[in-house]
Backbone as ProteinMPNN parsed JSONL, in Angstrom:
{"seq_chain_A": "MVGGLDLEHYRKELVAIDIETSGLLPGKDEIIELAAVRLREGVPVEEFQSLVKPRGEIPRVITRLTGLKGQDFREAPAIEEVLPRFLDF", "coords_chain_A": {"N_chain_A": [[11.982, 3.422, 27.152], [12.528, 5.686, 23.525], [13.558, 7.995, 22.338], [11.845, 9.69, 24.095], [9.47, 7.997, 23.265], [7.146, 5.602, 23.939], [8.448, 2.548, 23.7], [6.732, 0.158, 24.606], [3.886, 0.501, 23.831], [3.705, 0.474, 21.238], [4.594, -1.832, 20.235], [2.638, -3.727, 20.662], [0.456, -2.868, 19.265], [0.525, -2.425, 16.413], [0.463, -1.871, 12.631], [1.847, -2.37, 8.934], [2.667, -0.874, 7.226], [2.767, -1.166, 2.651], [2.829, 0.39, 0.025], [3.039, 0.91, -3.415], [4.487, 2.209, -6.467], [4.167, 3.67, -9.798], [7.012, 4.98, -10.401], [8.488, 8.142, -9.147], [8.549, 10.534, -9.492], [6.352, 12.889, -7.616], [2.915, 14.495, -8.499], [3.75, 13.171, -10.932], [4.27, 10.493, -11.29], [2.034, 7.725, -9.811], [0.248, 6.326, -7.113], [0.134, 2.693, -6.993], [-0.482, 0.234, -6.193], [-1.718, -0.649, -2.483], [-1.593, -2.116, 0.62], [-1.328, -3.214, 3.992], [-0.411, -3.974, 7.164], [-2.258, -5.063, 9.702], [-0.423, -5.562, 13.683], [-0.701, -7.424, 16.065], [0.935, -7.558, 19.212], [2.905, -8.184, 18.062], [1.636, -10.363, 16.2], [0.058, -11.235, 12.555], [-2.97, -9.663, 12.693], [-4.945, -8.501, 10.784], [-5.13, -7.641, 6.853], [-5.435, -5.484, 4.037], [-5.345, -4.926, 1.287], [-4.863, -3.933, -2.098], [-5.062, -3.194, -5.743], [-4.674, -0.475, -7.515], [-5.655, 1.317, -9.837], [-3.804, 2.798, -12.5], [-3.997, 6.177, -13.989], [-2.354, 6.376, -16.576], [0.783, 4.823, -18.31], [2.271, 1.47, -17.168], [5.275, 2.392, -16.548], [8.669, -0.278, -17.921], [9.953, 0.366, -16.539], [9.307, -0.083, -14.163], [7.735, -2.703, -14.346], [9.93, -3.751, -13.744], [10.391, -4.37, -11.677], [8.65, -4.828, -10.071], [6.52, -6.977, -10.728], [4.735, -6.741, -11.869], [2.137, -5.585, -14.643], [0.53, -3.983, -17.269], [-1.786, -5.304, -17.66], [-2.601, -6.292, -15.324], [-4.393, -4.822, -13.859], [-6.32, -3.561, -14.944], [-8.295, -4.781, -13.486], [-8.824, -3.292, -11.524], [-9.389, -1.342, -8.792], [-10.094, 2.477, -8.854], [-8.269, 5.355, -7.727], [-9.333, 6.554, -6.176], [-11.472, 5.554, -5.322], [-10.255, 3.258, -3.548], [-8.891, 4.99, -1.598], [-10.322, 5.122, 0.862], [-11.181, 3.303, 1.754], [-8.466, 2.041, 2.426], [-8.776, 3.148, 4.205], [-9.913, 3.421, 6.06], [-8.833, 1.416, 7.228]], "CA_chain_A": [[11.361, 4.432, 26.205], [13.247, 6.187, 23.179], [12.918, 9.42, 22.716], [9.933, 10.048, 24.072], [8.498, 7.547, 23.034], [6.867, 4.086, 25.278], [8.022, 1.396, 22.762], [5.745, -0.862, 24.498], [2.621, 0.345, 23.551], [3.756, -0.189, 19.122], [4.793, -3.204, 20.672], [1.099, -3.854, 20.798], [-0.131, -2.692, 17.946], [1.567, -1.706, 14.372], [0.245, -0.743, 10.53], [3.218, -1.897, 8.52], [2.017, -0.512, 5.558], [3.999, -0.993, 1.806], [2.802, 1.271, -1.26], [3.96, 0.557, -4.818], [3.906, 3.528, -7.756], [4.732, 3.786, -10.778], [8.025, 5.85, -10.172], [9.539, 8.766, -7.77], [8.246, 11.808, -9.294], [5.466, 14.062, -7.204], [2.708, 14.802, -9.743], [3.658, 12.818, -13.018], [3.826, 9.014, -10.516], [1.005, 7.897, -9.093], [0.319, 4.807, -6.735], [-0.144, 1.706, -8.143], [-1.229, -0.844, -5.349], [-1.802, -0.187, -1.523], [-1.094, -2.854, 1.426], [-1.149, -3.426, 4.474], [-1.345, -5.433, 7.793], [-2.345, -4.969, 11.462], [-0.159, -6.234, 14.087], [-1.105, -7.558, 17.755], [1.756, -8.471, 20.072], [3.519, -9.221, 16.727], [0.317, -11.406, 15.108], [-0.672, -11.061, 12.062], [-4.16, -10.315, 12.364], [-6.119, -8.219, 9.368], [-4.869, -7.397, 5.728], [-5.247, -5.179, 3.138], [-4.072, -4.772, -0.076], [-5.653, -3.695, -2.904], [-3.638, -2.163, -6.126], [-5.192, 0.889, -7.882], [-6.102, 1.158, -11.617], [-2.668, 3.91, -13.201], [-4.904, 6.183, -15.516], [-1.18, 6.844, -17.447], [1.049, 3.251, -18.357], [2.975, 1.539, -16.714], [7.185, 2.275, -17.043], [8.448, -1.736, -18.046], [11.931, -0.613, -14.904], [8.472, -0.278, -12.652], [7.52, -4.406, -14.086], [10.897, -5.034, -13.538], [11.112, -4.283, -10.565], [7.277, -5.016, -9.296], [6.148, -7.704, -11.311], [2.929, -6.14, -12.151], [2.109, -5.06, -15.231], [-0.524, -3.983, -17.57], [-2.763, -6.101, -17.865], [-3.06, -6.574, -13.883], [-5.206, -3.242, -13.437], [-7.841, -4.211, -16.359], [-10.393, -4.253, -12.951], [-8.593, -3.017, -10.159], [-10.666, 0.142, -8.409], [-9.189, 3.889, -9.15], [-6.811, 5.341, -6.475], [-10.648, 7.216, -5.433], [-12.86, 3.998, -4.823], [-9.053, 2.915, -2.337], [-8.332, 5.393, -0.894], [-11.395, 5.926, 1.938], [-11.312, 2.065, 2.33], [-7.737, 1.984, 2.922], [-7.804, 5.419, 5.323], [-10.79, 2.991, 6.906], [-8.516, -0.319, 7.368]], "C_chain_A": [[12.551, 5.305, 25.497], [12.427, 6.655, 22.913], [11.658, 10.331, 22.306], [8.745, 9.025, 23.962], [8.064, 6.192, 23.995], [7.043, 3.698, 23.8], [6.689, -0.152, 22.776], [4.619, -0.42, 23.978], [2.648, 0.316, 21.37], [4.001, -1.445, 19.558], [4.435, -4.478, 20.187], [0.623, -3.871, 19.889], [0.428, -1.381, 17.027], [0.597, -1.795, 13.271], [1.063, -1.443, 10.209], [2.741, -1.72, 7.342], [3.909, -0.223, 3.83], [2.583, -0.06, 0.31], [4.252, 2.012, -2.366], [3.614, 1.995, -5.409], [4.483, 3.213, -8.713], [5.77, 4.999, -11.562], [7.955, 6.169, -8.999], [8.789, 10.337, -7.938], [6.807, 12.225, -8.569], [4.488, 14.371, -8.309], [2.85, 14.408, -10.598], [3.037, 11.016, -12.117], [2.671, 9.336, -9.927], [1.007, 6.536, -7.715], [-0.349, 3.797, -7.378], [-0.82, 0.431, -7.776], [-0.863, -0.381, -3.3], [-1.867, -1.426, -0.836], [-1.083, -2.669, 2.411], [-1.631, -4.115, 5.629], [-0.745, -5.136, 9.427], [-1.806, -5.64, 11.971], [-0.919, -6.579, 14.963], [0.438, -8.085, 18.443], [2.84, -9.194, 19.172], [3.1, -10.092, 15.947], [-0.339, -10.384, 13.984], [-2.262, -11.139, 12.74], [-5.831, -9.558, 12.029], [-5.398, -7.471, 8.889], [-5.262, -6.04, 5.602], [-4.5, -5.125, 2.194], [-4.975, -5.17, -1.256], [-4.515, -2.811, -4.512], [-5.082, -1.282, -7.069], [-4.801, 1.347, -9.648], [-5.48, 2.133, -12.285], [-3.882, 4.798, -13.959], [-3.391, 6.589, -17.11], [-1.028, 4.746, -17.297], [1.529, 3.54, -16.873], [4.49, 1.605, -16.792], [7.315, 0.776, -16.856], [9.613, -1.301, -16.369], [10.309, -1.075, -14.165], [7.941, -1.657, -12.909], [8.079, -4.814, -13.606], [11.083, -5.355, -12.367], [9.681, -5.199, -8.758], [7.033, -5.998, -9.618], [4.334, -7.296, -12.266], [3.231, -5.095, -13.28], [0.432, -4.706, -15.619], [-2.112, -4.084, -17.347], [-3.943, -5.905, -16.218], [-3.716, -5.275, -13.363], [-5.79, -2.599, -13.471], [-9.186, -3.642, -15.244], [-10.091, -3.891, -12.134], [-9.297, -1.236, -10.225], [-9.842, 1.931, -8.878], [-9.349, 4.554, -7.713], [-8.333, 6.09, -5.651], [-11.507, 6.08, -4.583], [-11.921, 3.386, -3.432], [-8.692, 2.653, -1.451], [-9.053, 5.211, 0.766], [-10.729, 4.385, 2.871], [-9.664, 1.43, 3.568], [-7.565, 3.029, 3.805], [-8.734, 4.672, 7.072], [-9.626, 1.687, 7.533], [-7.402, 0.851, 8.759]], "O_chain_A": [[13.465, 5.724, 26.207], [11.217, 6.434, 22.953], [11.039, 10.969, 21.454], [7.58, 9.1, 24.353], [8.901, 5.868, 24.838], [6.346, 4.106, 22.871], [6.143, -0.901, 21.966], [4.145, -1.403, 23.408], [1.731, 0.164, 20.564], [3.312, -2.266, 18.953], [4.958, -5.493, 19.726], [0.227, -4.955, 19.459], [0.61, -0.164, 17.01], [-0.474, -1.653, 13.861], [1.684, -1.633, 11.255], [2.451, -2.613, 6.545], [5.026, 0.293, 3.804], [1.436, -0.468, 0.131], [5.263, 2.714, -2.373], [2.737, 2.752, -4.992], [5.413, 2.415, -8.604], [5.618, 5.634, -12.606], [7.648, 5.485, -8.022], [8.513, 11.112, -7.022], [5.906, 11.681, -9.208], [5.111, 14.584, -9.349], [2.249, 14.95, -11.525], [1.927, 10.496, -12.23], [2.222, 10.43, -9.586], [2.05, 5.893, -7.596], [-1.261, 3.961, -8.189], [-1.48, -0.296, -8.518], [0.202, 0.147, -2.978], [-2.278, -2.258, -1.646], [-0.717, -1.495, 2.465], [-2.7, -4.725, 5.638], [0.33, -5.041, 10.018], [-1.974, -6.769, 11.51], [-2.049, -6.105, 14.848], [0.933, -9.116, 17.987], [3.433, -10.259, 19.347], [3.798, -10.642, 15.096], [-0.936, -9.321, 14.151], [-2.767, -12.169, 13.187], [-6.978, -9.705, 12.45], [-4.828, -6.621, 9.573], [-5.457, -5.34, 6.596], [-3.274, -5.235, 2.154], [-5.601, -6.214, -1.437], [-3.536, -2.083, -4.347], [-6.255, -1.653, -7.103], [-3.765, 1.587, -10.268], [-6.317, 2.75, -12.944], [-4.74, 4.131, -14.537], [-3.607, 6.95, -18.267], [-1.732, 3.863, -16.808], [1.497, 4.436, -16.03], [4.951, 0.549, -17.224], [6.578, 0.221, -16.041], [9.959, -2.078, -15.479], [10.133, -2.202, -13.701], [7.56, -2.173, -11.857], [7.85, -5.832, -12.954], [11.725, -6.314, -11.937], [9.713, -5.647, -7.611], [7.282, -6.668, -8.616], [3.37, -7.66, -12.94], [4.033, -4.162, -13.231], [-0.557, -4.911, -14.916], [-3.081, -3.386, -17.048], [-5.122, -5.625, -16.004], [-3.337, -4.833, -12.278], [-6.089, -1.582, -12.846], [-10.173, -2.925, -15.405], [-11.023, -3.922, -11.33], [-9.547, -0.404, -11.098], [-8.673, 1.866, -9.257], [-10.215, 4.373, -6.857], [-8.286, 6.1, -4.421], [-11.976, 6.004, -3.447], [-12.519, 3.066, -2.404], [-8.359, 1.702, -0.743], [-8.317, 5.177, 1.752], [-10.154, 4.279, 3.955], [-9.604, 0.858, 4.657], [-6.543, 3.647, 4.104], [-8.586, 4.93, 8.267], [-10.042, 1.116, 8.541], [-6.634, 0.304, 9.551]]}, "name": "protein", "num_of_chains": 1, "seq": "MVGGLDLEHYRKELVAIDIETSGLLPGKDEIIELAAVRLREGVPVEEFQSLVKPRGEIPRVITRLTGLKGQDFREAPAIEEVLPRFLDF"}
């Protein structure tokens, strides 16, 4: 037990989340990718991944950092479509 938390519970099942954004400024920048993997006893059992169509342009610094370019988002759904599916995951 660490800090009152039973770590054995977290070793049995957890979800690791990765979020890519167009920058770090709340209210200006936006989520451009959501991904997650569900692990049971350390073994991946389910995955979620979706690009998210940004309203604005992808800054060059973000393209260099993530490899994601504006054209990668042509067919991507909007955050309003992706977020409910991500939360259900």
